[in-house]
Short mmCIF file of C-alpha atoms in Angstrom, two decimals:
data_model
loop_
_atom_site.label_atom_id
_atom_site.label_comp_id
_atom_site.label_asym_id
_atom_site.label_seq_id
_atom_site.Cartn_x
_atom_site.Cartn_y
_atom_site.Cartn_z
CA MET A 18 -81.42 -27.65 13.53
CA ASN A 19 -78.27 -25.99 12.33
CA LEU A 20 -78.57 -23.59 15.73
CA LEU A 21 -78.52 -26.86 17.74
CA MET A 22 -76.00 -29.09 15.61
CA SER A 23 -73.31 -25.45 15.84
CA LEU A 24 -74.47 -25.25 19.79
CA ILE A 25 -73.56 -29.31 20.36
CA ILE A 26 -70.05 -28.74 18.84
CA ALA A 27 -69.57 -25.42 20.48
CA SER A 28 -70.14 -27.18 23.84
CA THR A 29 -67.96 -30.42 22.32
CA LEU A 30 -65.05 -27.83 21.99
CA LEU A 31 -65.50 -25.68 24.65
CA SER A 32 -65.03 -28.51 26.86
CA ASP A 33 -62.34 -29.98 29.30
CA PHE A 34 -61.90 -32.77 27.01
CA SER A 35 -61.32 -30.65 24.17
CA TYR A 36 -58.10 -30.30 26.58
CA GLU A 37 -56.75 -32.72 24.40
CA VAL A 38 -56.38 -32.08 20.74
CA PRO A 39 -55.36 -35.17 18.64
CA PHE A 40 -51.47 -33.35 17.46
CA GLU A 41 -50.80 -32.43 21.47
CA LYS A 42 -52.05 -35.52 22.81
CA GLY A 43 -49.62 -37.04 25.29
CA ASP A 44 -47.35 -34.05 25.65
CA THR A 45 -47.21 -30.46 26.76
CA GLN A 46 -50.79 -30.59 27.31
CA LYS A 47 -50.30 -32.74 30.10
CA ILE A 48 -47.02 -31.57 31.63
CA TYR A 49 -48.60 -27.89 31.38
CA TYR A 50 -52.34 -28.15 31.38
CA ASP A 51 -52.76 -25.89 35.18
CA GLU A 52 -55.52 -27.02 36.79
CA SER A 53 -55.87 -23.45 38.70
CA TYR A 54 -56.91 -22.05 35.83
CA ASP A 55 -60.36 -19.94 36.59
CA LYS A 56 -63.02 -22.17 34.63
CA ARG A 57 -65.74 -19.64 35.91
CA LEU A 58 -63.69 -17.07 32.93
CA THR A 59 -65.11 -19.51 30.36
CA ASP A 60 -68.94 -18.13 31.19
CA ASN A 61 -67.78 -14.48 29.81
CA SER A 62 -69.16 -14.63 26.32
CA ILE A 63 -66.21 -12.69 24.76
CA ASN A 64 -64.13 -15.50 25.97
CA ILE A 65 -65.93 -18.15 24.60
CA VAL A 66 -65.76 -16.47 21.10
CA LEU A 67 -62.15 -16.21 21.37
CA LEU A 68 -61.94 -19.80 22.74
CA PHE A 69 -64.07 -21.19 20.05
CA GLY A 70 -61.74 -19.52 17.54
CA LEU A 71 -58.71 -21.20 19.08
CA ARG A 72 -60.20 -24.39 19.01
CA PHE A 73 -60.98 -23.89 15.63
CA TYR A 74 -58.14 -23.10 14.38
CA GLN A 75 -55.95 -25.80 16.81
CA ILE A 76 -58.40 -28.40 15.03
CA PHE A 77 -58.83 -27.61 11.11
CA ILE A 78 -56.19 -25.39 10.32
CA SER A 79 -53.19 -25.85 12.33
CA PRO A 80 -52.75 -29.52 11.24
CA ALA A 81 -52.14 -28.76 8.11
CA GLN A 82 -48.92 -26.52 8.71
CA GLY A 83 -47.73 -29.00 11.11
CA GLU A 84 -46.20 -29.07 14.34
CA VAL A 85 -43.52 -25.72 13.50
CA CYS A 86 -44.24 -23.57 17.25
CA ASN A 87 -40.86 -23.27 18.65
CA PHE A 88 -42.25 -22.52 22.40
CA SER A 89 -43.87 -25.17 24.44
CA PRO A 90 -47.42 -24.66 25.08
CA SER A 91 -47.83 -24.25 21.17
CA CYS A 92 -49.03 -20.39 20.81
CA SER A 93 -52.66 -21.23 20.05
CA ASN A 94 -52.74 -23.17 23.62
CA TYR A 95 -50.75 -20.23 25.14
CA MET A 96 -53.26 -17.67 23.64
CA PHE A 97 -55.62 -20.72 25.29
CA GLN A 98 -54.56 -20.87 28.35
CA SER A 99 -53.70 -16.93 28.72
CA ILE A 100 -57.25 -15.90 28.22
CA ARG A 101 -58.64 -18.90 30.80
CA LYS A 102 -56.11 -17.50 33.48
CA TYR A 103 -56.10 -13.80 32.99
CA GLY A 104 -59.37 -12.69 30.65
CA PRO A 105 -60.16 -12.20 26.88
CA ILE A 106 -58.14 -8.80 26.97
CA LEU A 107 -55.71 -9.37 28.73
CA GLY A 108 -54.94 -13.05 27.54
CA PHE A 109 -55.40 -12.18 24.05
CA VAL A 110 -53.28 -9.12 24.06
CA LYS A 111 -50.97 -11.74 26.13
CA GLY A 112 -51.18 -14.83 23.26
CA ILE A 113 -50.05 -12.14 20.28
CA ASP A 114 -47.35 -10.97 22.11
CA ARG A 115 -46.10 -14.73 22.35
CA LEU A 116 -46.81 -14.69 18.28
CA GLN A 117 -44.10 -11.90 18.13
CA ARG A 118 -42.11 -13.85 20.10
CA CYS A 119 -41.86 -17.13 17.91
CA ASN A 120 -39.51 -16.35 15.70
CA PHE A 121 -36.04 -17.21 14.28
CA SER A 122 -34.50 -15.32 17.68
CA VAL A 123 -35.60 -17.95 19.92
CA ARG A 124 -33.03 -19.97 20.84
CA GLU A 125 -30.64 -17.28 21.28
CA TYR A 126 -32.05 -15.76 24.18
CA VAL A 127 -32.44 -19.35 26.28
CA GLY A 128 -30.77 -19.14 28.85
CA THR A 129 -31.49 -15.12 29.52
CA PHE A 130 -35.23 -14.47 28.71
CA TYR A 131 -36.57 -17.92 28.47
CA ASP A 132 -35.54 -20.89 31.09
CA SER A 133 -35.04 -23.89 29.58
CA ILE A 134 -35.78 -26.14 26.54
CA VAL A 135 -37.43 -29.58 26.59
CA LEU A 136 -36.97 -32.54 24.00
CA ILE A 137 -40.46 -33.24 22.91
CA GLU A 138 -40.62 -36.94 21.35
CA ARG A 139 -41.43 -36.93 17.37
CA ARG A 140 -41.33 -32.86 17.75
CA GLY A 141 -37.34 -31.68 18.44
CA PHE A 142 -36.77 -29.13 20.90
CA LYS A 143 -39.24 -26.56 22.14
CA VAL A 144 -38.66 -23.73 24.31
CA ILE A 145 -40.43 -23.63 27.60
CA ASP A 146 -42.79 -20.31 28.26
CA LYS A 147 -45.92 -21.03 30.27
CA PRO A 148 -48.37 -18.16 30.04
CA MET B 5 6.29 -71.45 54.16
CA ARG B 6 3.96 -71.66 57.02
CA LYS B 7 5.31 -68.49 58.47
CA ILE B 8 5.53 -66.64 55.31
CA PHE B 9 2.13 -67.57 54.60
CA PHE B 10 1.01 -65.65 58.08
CA ILE B 11 2.91 -63.05 58.15
CA THR B 12 1.28 -62.23 55.06
CA LEU B 13 -1.90 -62.34 56.37
CA ILE B 14 -1.58 -60.63 59.17
CA SER B 15 0.34 -57.93 57.60
CA PHE B 16 -3.04 -57.95 55.07
CA LEU B 17 -5.66 -58.06 57.83
CA SER B 18 -3.84 -55.08 59.94
CA LEU B 19 -3.44 -52.74 56.74
CA MET B 20 -7.11 -53.66 56.72
CA VAL B 21 -7.94 -52.37 59.83
CA PHE B 22 -6.16 -49.60 60.39
CA SER B 23 -6.05 -48.18 56.88
CA SER B 24 -8.90 -44.45 57.16
CA GLU B 25 -12.23 -45.72 57.09
CA LEU B 26 -13.14 -43.46 54.96
CA ASP B 27 -10.59 -44.25 52.08
CA PHE B 28 -12.93 -46.05 50.11
CA ALA B 29 -15.55 -43.07 49.78
CA LYS B 30 -13.10 -41.03 49.25
CA PHE B 31 -12.14 -43.10 46.19
CA LEU B 32 -15.45 -43.55 45.04
CA PHE B 33 -15.84 -39.20 45.23
CA GLU B 34 -12.71 -38.54 43.33
CA ASP B 35 -14.14 -40.90 40.57
CA GLY B 36 -16.75 -38.92 40.75
CA ASP B 37 -19.27 -41.88 41.77
CA TYR B 38 -21.19 -39.89 44.14
CA TYR B 39 -24.21 -42.27 44.55
CA ARG B 40 -22.17 -45.14 46.01
CA CYS B 41 -20.09 -42.87 47.76
CA LEU B 42 -23.34 -41.31 49.63
CA SER B 43 -23.86 -45.41 50.69
CA GLU B 44 -20.72 -45.97 52.08
CA LEU B 45 -20.48 -42.80 54.07
CA LYS B 46 -23.36 -43.79 55.24
CA ARG B 47 -22.70 -47.06 56.13
CA GLU B 48 -19.42 -45.28 57.58
CA LEU B 49 -21.87 -43.24 59.47
CA PHE B 50 -24.03 -46.20 60.56
CA PHE B 51 -21.07 -47.80 62.91
CA CYS B 52 -18.78 -44.83 63.97
CA GLN B 53 -19.26 -43.78 67.06
CA ASP B 54 -16.81 -41.31 67.02
CA SER B 55 -18.63 -37.76 67.27
CA GLN B 56 -16.04 -35.85 65.47
CA LEU B 57 -16.05 -38.22 62.88
CA LYS B 58 -19.71 -38.34 62.95
CA GLU B 59 -19.83 -34.74 61.93
CA ARG B 60 -17.18 -34.36 59.44
CA ILE B 61 -18.94 -37.68 57.36
CA VAL B 62 -22.23 -35.64 57.63
CA ASN B 63 -20.69 -32.82 56.18
CA LEU B 64 -19.18 -35.10 53.16
CA ILE B 65 -22.66 -36.40 52.97
CA GLY B 66 -23.70 -33.24 52.30
CA VAL B 67 -21.11 -32.31 50.12
CA ASN B 68 -21.81 -35.17 48.01
CA TYR B 69 -25.62 -34.02 47.56
CA LEU B 70 -24.53 -30.74 46.61
CA PHE B 71 -22.39 -32.16 44.13
CA MET B 72 -25.60 -34.29 42.89
CA GLY B 73 -27.41 -30.95 42.85
CA ASP B 74 -29.65 -32.10 45.24
CA LEU B 75 -29.80 -28.92 47.55
CA LYS B 76 -32.16 -28.84 49.58
CA LEU B 77 -30.99 -32.79 51.03
CA ALA B 78 -27.45 -30.81 51.12
CA GLU B 79 -28.61 -28.01 53.36
CA GLU B 80 -30.51 -30.39 55.46
CA ASN B 81 -27.19 -32.50 56.59
CA PHE B 82 -25.14 -29.24 56.72
CA SER B 83 -27.62 -28.14 59.21
CA LYS B 84 -27.47 -31.29 61.12
CA ILE B 85 -23.89 -30.07 62.03
CA LYS B 86 -22.95 -28.60 65.65
CA ASP B 87 -19.49 -28.13 65.68
CA LEU B 88 -19.14 -24.83 63.20
CA SER B 89 -15.21 -24.82 64.35
CA GLU B 90 -13.85 -26.21 60.89
CA GLY B 91 -15.71 -24.25 58.42
CA TYR B 92 -18.95 -26.37 58.33
CA GLU B 93 -20.61 -23.26 58.66
CA ARG B 94 -19.12 -21.94 55.34
CA ASN B 95 -21.30 -25.48 53.56
CA TYR B 96 -24.64 -24.38 54.75
CA LEU B 97 -24.10 -20.89 53.55
CA LEU B 98 -23.00 -22.17 50.37
CA THR B 99 -26.12 -24.43 49.82
CA LEU B 100 -28.43 -21.42 50.75
CA PHE B 101 -27.13 -19.01 48.45
CA PHE B 102 -27.34 -21.67 45.96
CA GLN B 103 -30.96 -21.85 46.52
CA LYS B 104 -31.46 -18.20 45.78
CA LYS B 105 -32.38 -17.90 49.96
CA PHE B 106 -30.61 -14.70 50.13
CA LYS B 107 -32.55 -13.36 53.02
CA GLU B 108 -32.28 -16.17 55.06
CA LEU B 109 -28.96 -16.21 54.23
CA LYS B 110 -28.20 -12.72 55.73
CA GLU B 111 -30.44 -13.63 58.87
CA THR B 112 -28.58 -16.56 59.81
CA LYS B 113 -27.25 -16.75 63.58
CA ILE B 114 -23.89 -17.84 62.13
CA ASP B 115 -21.23 -15.58 62.44
CA PHE B 116 -20.28 -14.04 58.85
CA GLU B 117 -16.19 -12.51 60.71
CA LYS B 118 -15.01 -15.78 58.62
CA ASN B 119 -17.83 -15.46 56.01
CA LYS B 120 -18.65 -12.17 55.04
CA ASP B 121 -18.08 -12.93 51.40
CA PHE B 122 -21.57 -14.90 51.40
CA GLU B 123 -23.11 -11.92 53.35
CA LEU B 124 -21.40 -9.58 51.12
CA LEU B 125 -23.01 -11.44 47.82
CA SER B 126 -26.47 -11.86 49.41
CA LYS B 127 -26.76 -8.39 50.04
CA LEU B 128 -25.50 -8.11 45.86
CA PHE B 129 -28.16 -10.11 44.81
CA LEU B 130 -30.84 -8.19 47.42
CA GLY B 131 -29.89 -5.07 45.70
CA GLU B 132 -28.49 -3.63 49.13
CA ALA B 133 -24.84 -3.74 48.76
CA LYS B 134 -22.67 -1.12 47.18
CA LYS B 135 -19.57 -0.90 45.35
CA GLU B 136 -17.85 0.55 48.07
CA ASP B 137 -18.12 -2.19 50.36
CA PHE B 138 -16.50 -4.67 48.03
CA LEU B 139 -12.94 -2.58 48.14
CA ASN B 140 -11.30 -4.87 50.87
CA PHE B 141 -12.08 -8.09 49.37
CA SER B 142 -10.44 -10.84 46.82
CA GLU B 143 -10.07 -10.08 43.68
CA GLU B 144 -12.72 -12.66 42.43
CA LEU B 145 -15.56 -10.37 44.75
CA LYS B 146 -14.36 -7.45 42.94
CA GLU B 147 -14.72 -8.64 39.81
CA ILE B 148 -18.35 -10.21 40.16
CA SER B 149 -19.30 -7.14 41.78
CA GLU B 150 -18.13 -5.14 39.33
CA ASN B 151 -19.96 -7.13 36.35
CA PHE B 152 -22.86 -7.06 38.41
CA PHE B 153 -23.01 -3.16 39.25
CA LYS B 154 -22.55 -3.51 34.82
CA ILE B 155 -25.82 -5.12 34.66
CA LYS B 156 -28.78 -1.87 34.08
CA LYS B 157 -32.66 -1.55 34.66
CA LYS B 158 -34.55 -0.79 31.70
CA ASN B 159 -37.31 1.78 31.98
CA PRO B 160 -40.71 -0.07 30.71
CA TYR B 161 -42.33 3.15 30.38
CA LEU B 162 -39.70 3.90 27.95
CA ALA B 163 -39.73 0.94 25.88
CA LEU B 164 -43.60 1.31 25.55
CA LEU B 165 -43.23 5.09 23.97
CA PHE B 166 -40.57 3.97 21.81
CA SER B 167 -42.85 1.21 20.75
CA THR B 168 -45.16 3.88 20.44
CA PHE B 169 -43.38 5.81 17.77
CA LEU B 170 -41.42 3.07 16.01
CA PRO B 171 -43.03 -0.23 16.61
CA GLY B 172 -40.39 -2.99 17.71
CA SER B 173 -38.06 -0.34 19.02
CA GLY B 174 -38.86 -0.94 22.66
CA ARG B 175 -37.91 -4.68 21.92
CA PHE B 176 -34.68 -3.21 20.40
CA TYR B 177 -33.98 -1.23 23.70
CA SER B 178 -34.65 -4.60 26.23
CA GLU B 179 -32.15 -6.13 24.08
CA ARG B 180 -34.78 -8.32 22.01
CA ASN B 181 -33.50 -7.70 18.23
CA GLY B 182 -34.54 -10.86 16.52
CA ASP B 183 -38.40 -9.89 18.54
CA GLY B 184 -38.00 -6.64 17.78
CA VAL B 185 -37.47 -6.53 13.64
CA PHE B 186 -39.86 -9.71 14.02
CA SER B 187 -42.65 -7.63 14.93
CA MET B 188 -41.65 -4.63 13.61
CA THR B 189 -42.05 -6.56 10.28
CA THR B 190 -46.19 -8.14 11.93
CA ILE B 191 -46.98 -4.73 12.01
CA LEU B 192 -45.63 -2.69 9.04
CA THR B 193 -46.52 -4.92 6.11
CA PRO B 194 -50.10 -5.12 7.17
CA LEU B 195 -50.17 -1.71 7.48
CA LEU B 196 -48.37 -0.72 4.37
CA GLY B 197 -51.36 -3.51 2.83
CA SER B 198 -53.85 -0.93 4.43
CA ILE B 199 -52.12 2.08 2.90
CA TYR B 200 -52.11 0.25 -0.59
CA TYR B 201 -55.94 -0.86 -0.18
CA LYS B 202 -57.24 2.76 0.67
CA PHE B 203 -55.79 5.16 -1.71
CA ILE B 204 -54.14 2.87 -4.80
CA ASN B 205 -56.02 -0.15 -5.15
CA GLU B 206 -59.41 0.98 -3.38
CA ASN B 207 -60.70 -2.28 -1.56
CA LYS B 208 -62.34 -1.95 1.45
CA THR B 209 -62.73 -5.62 2.68
CA PHE B 210 -59.14 -5.63 2.14
CA PHE B 211 -58.29 -2.79 3.61
CA ILE B 212 -60.31 -3.59 6.73
CA ILE B 213 -58.36 -7.14 7.17
CA SER B 214 -55.25 -5.60 7.20
CA ALA B 215 -55.62 -2.10 9.09
CA SER B 216 -57.48 -4.86 11.61
CA VAL B 217 -54.11 -7.00 11.69
CA ALA B 218 -51.67 -4.35 12.18
CA ALA B 219 -53.77 -3.05 14.89
CA ILE B 220 -53.91 -6.23 16.73
CA PHE B 221 -50.23 -6.62 17.04
CA TYR B 222 -49.15 -3.27 17.15
CA LEU B 223 -51.22 -4.20 20.57
CA GLY B 224 -48.95 -7.09 21.40
CA GLU B 225 -46.20 -4.96 20.34
CA LEU B 226 -46.92 -2.49 22.84
CA TYR B 227 -47.68 -5.00 25.65
CA GLY B 228 -44.62 -7.19 24.55
CA SER B 229 -42.29 -4.50 24.65
CA PHE B 230 -43.61 -3.00 28.27
CA ASN B 231 -43.08 -6.59 29.86
CA SER B 232 -39.84 -7.27 27.93
CA ALA B 233 -38.36 -3.96 29.62
CA LYS B 234 -40.26 -5.08 32.79
CA ILE B 235 -38.37 -8.26 33.25
CA TYR B 236 -35.36 -7.43 31.75
CA TYR B 237 -33.25 -7.30 35.06
CA GLU B 238 -34.62 -10.00 36.75
CA LYS B 239 -33.49 -12.36 34.18
CA LYS B 240 -29.88 -10.52 33.40
CA VAL B 241 -29.35 -11.19 37.38
CA ASN B 242 -30.64 -14.37 36.86
CA ARG B 243 -28.40 -15.41 34.41
CA TYR B 244 -26.15 -13.84 35.74
CA PHE B 245 -26.61 -16.07 39.11
CA TYR B 246 -25.62 -19.07 36.91
CA GLU B 247 -22.86 -18.33 35.35
CA ILE B 248 -21.32 -16.65 38.61
CA LYS B 249 -22.05 -20.48 40.16
CA ASN B 250 -20.35 -21.99 37.36
CA ASN B 251 -17.39 -19.90 36.73
CA TYR B 252 -16.24 -19.65 40.16
CA SER B 253 -17.30 -23.26 41.41
CA ASN B 254 -13.61 -24.27 42.06
CA THR B 255 -12.77 -21.12 43.80
CA ILE B 256 -15.16 -19.41 46.31
CA PHE B 257 -17.69 -21.59 45.63
CA LEU B 258 -15.53 -24.84 46.65
CA PRO B 259 -17.15 -26.56 49.16
CA TYR B 260 -15.14 -27.20 52.53
CA TYR B 261 -14.69 -31.16 53.19
CA SER B 262 -11.84 -33.48 54.61
CA PHE B 263 -11.71 -37.55 54.03
#
């Protein structure tokens, strides 16, 4: 029974519906969701573990710390998208790199290393950095 | 009284008839009201019979689009002009340059004798120009080329080597000091933690956690330093392009137009 429940939860978390997580609803997800991402990559079992972990973080842990990411899409979404786009190894490493770039100096690099910023309603300015 | 009335009426009407057709458009253009200027110019174009004036109006429409930032429509209008004697071709080359169509700019059939500077600038951004090519040109072009050649490429493998031995140094090499400091902290802190839990306070679980966190961030650092050095030149050149576009907008990048 527990196994069945966990399978149901996993399938809902990894479904396309899960792209609209509550705190991301409306803005960045709709703008930056790239439909060309290879969805077959989710068949990979390593991917499923990683993506499930990310969704778990986004739904249960991230709301506690609030909207603090400097980037749009947020670091967890960036990692989610890059895993789907580049596969588990490169996608994960790219996500870690993004975590290291998400720091106090981000806005100094706007105009040089990052092209533009965007004003998102109720969330302030975010630096655009797509995977 | 009637005479005076008719004289003033006739003089007023003659002023309306004989004044230049583009005066109002000029007023709007100088006022910065490009949208209304465009509609005025298009109205003039609709009623215009003179082919030379038509070309001038099409050029002005293109210039308006250029100032509004709609480069595609500007290019479309400039390409319609057949008479290239008045420097209209310069505007076409300018829009190509602003759209970063350097290859297209180089391959245009337009005679570059008058517009040698655009050919050189396109070569510069394609990486085909040399310092000596700019010697006989204006001071502005020399300045642009000198500053361009100051941008140096960064070797991604060297950045990778730096980061392998000292995490964060690869990002310093790519002029991302903030990222370097932060990534150094994210690696060294769990690394020191793992040393502490291994040798001083022996706790296997905490040791495994901190060591794996350090390893994961180390992987990210290696990739990040390589990638930041790899994209460094492209990003800097891109930035420089927008800088010169703004700094020389009133000199060499001023479009040709006359009302």
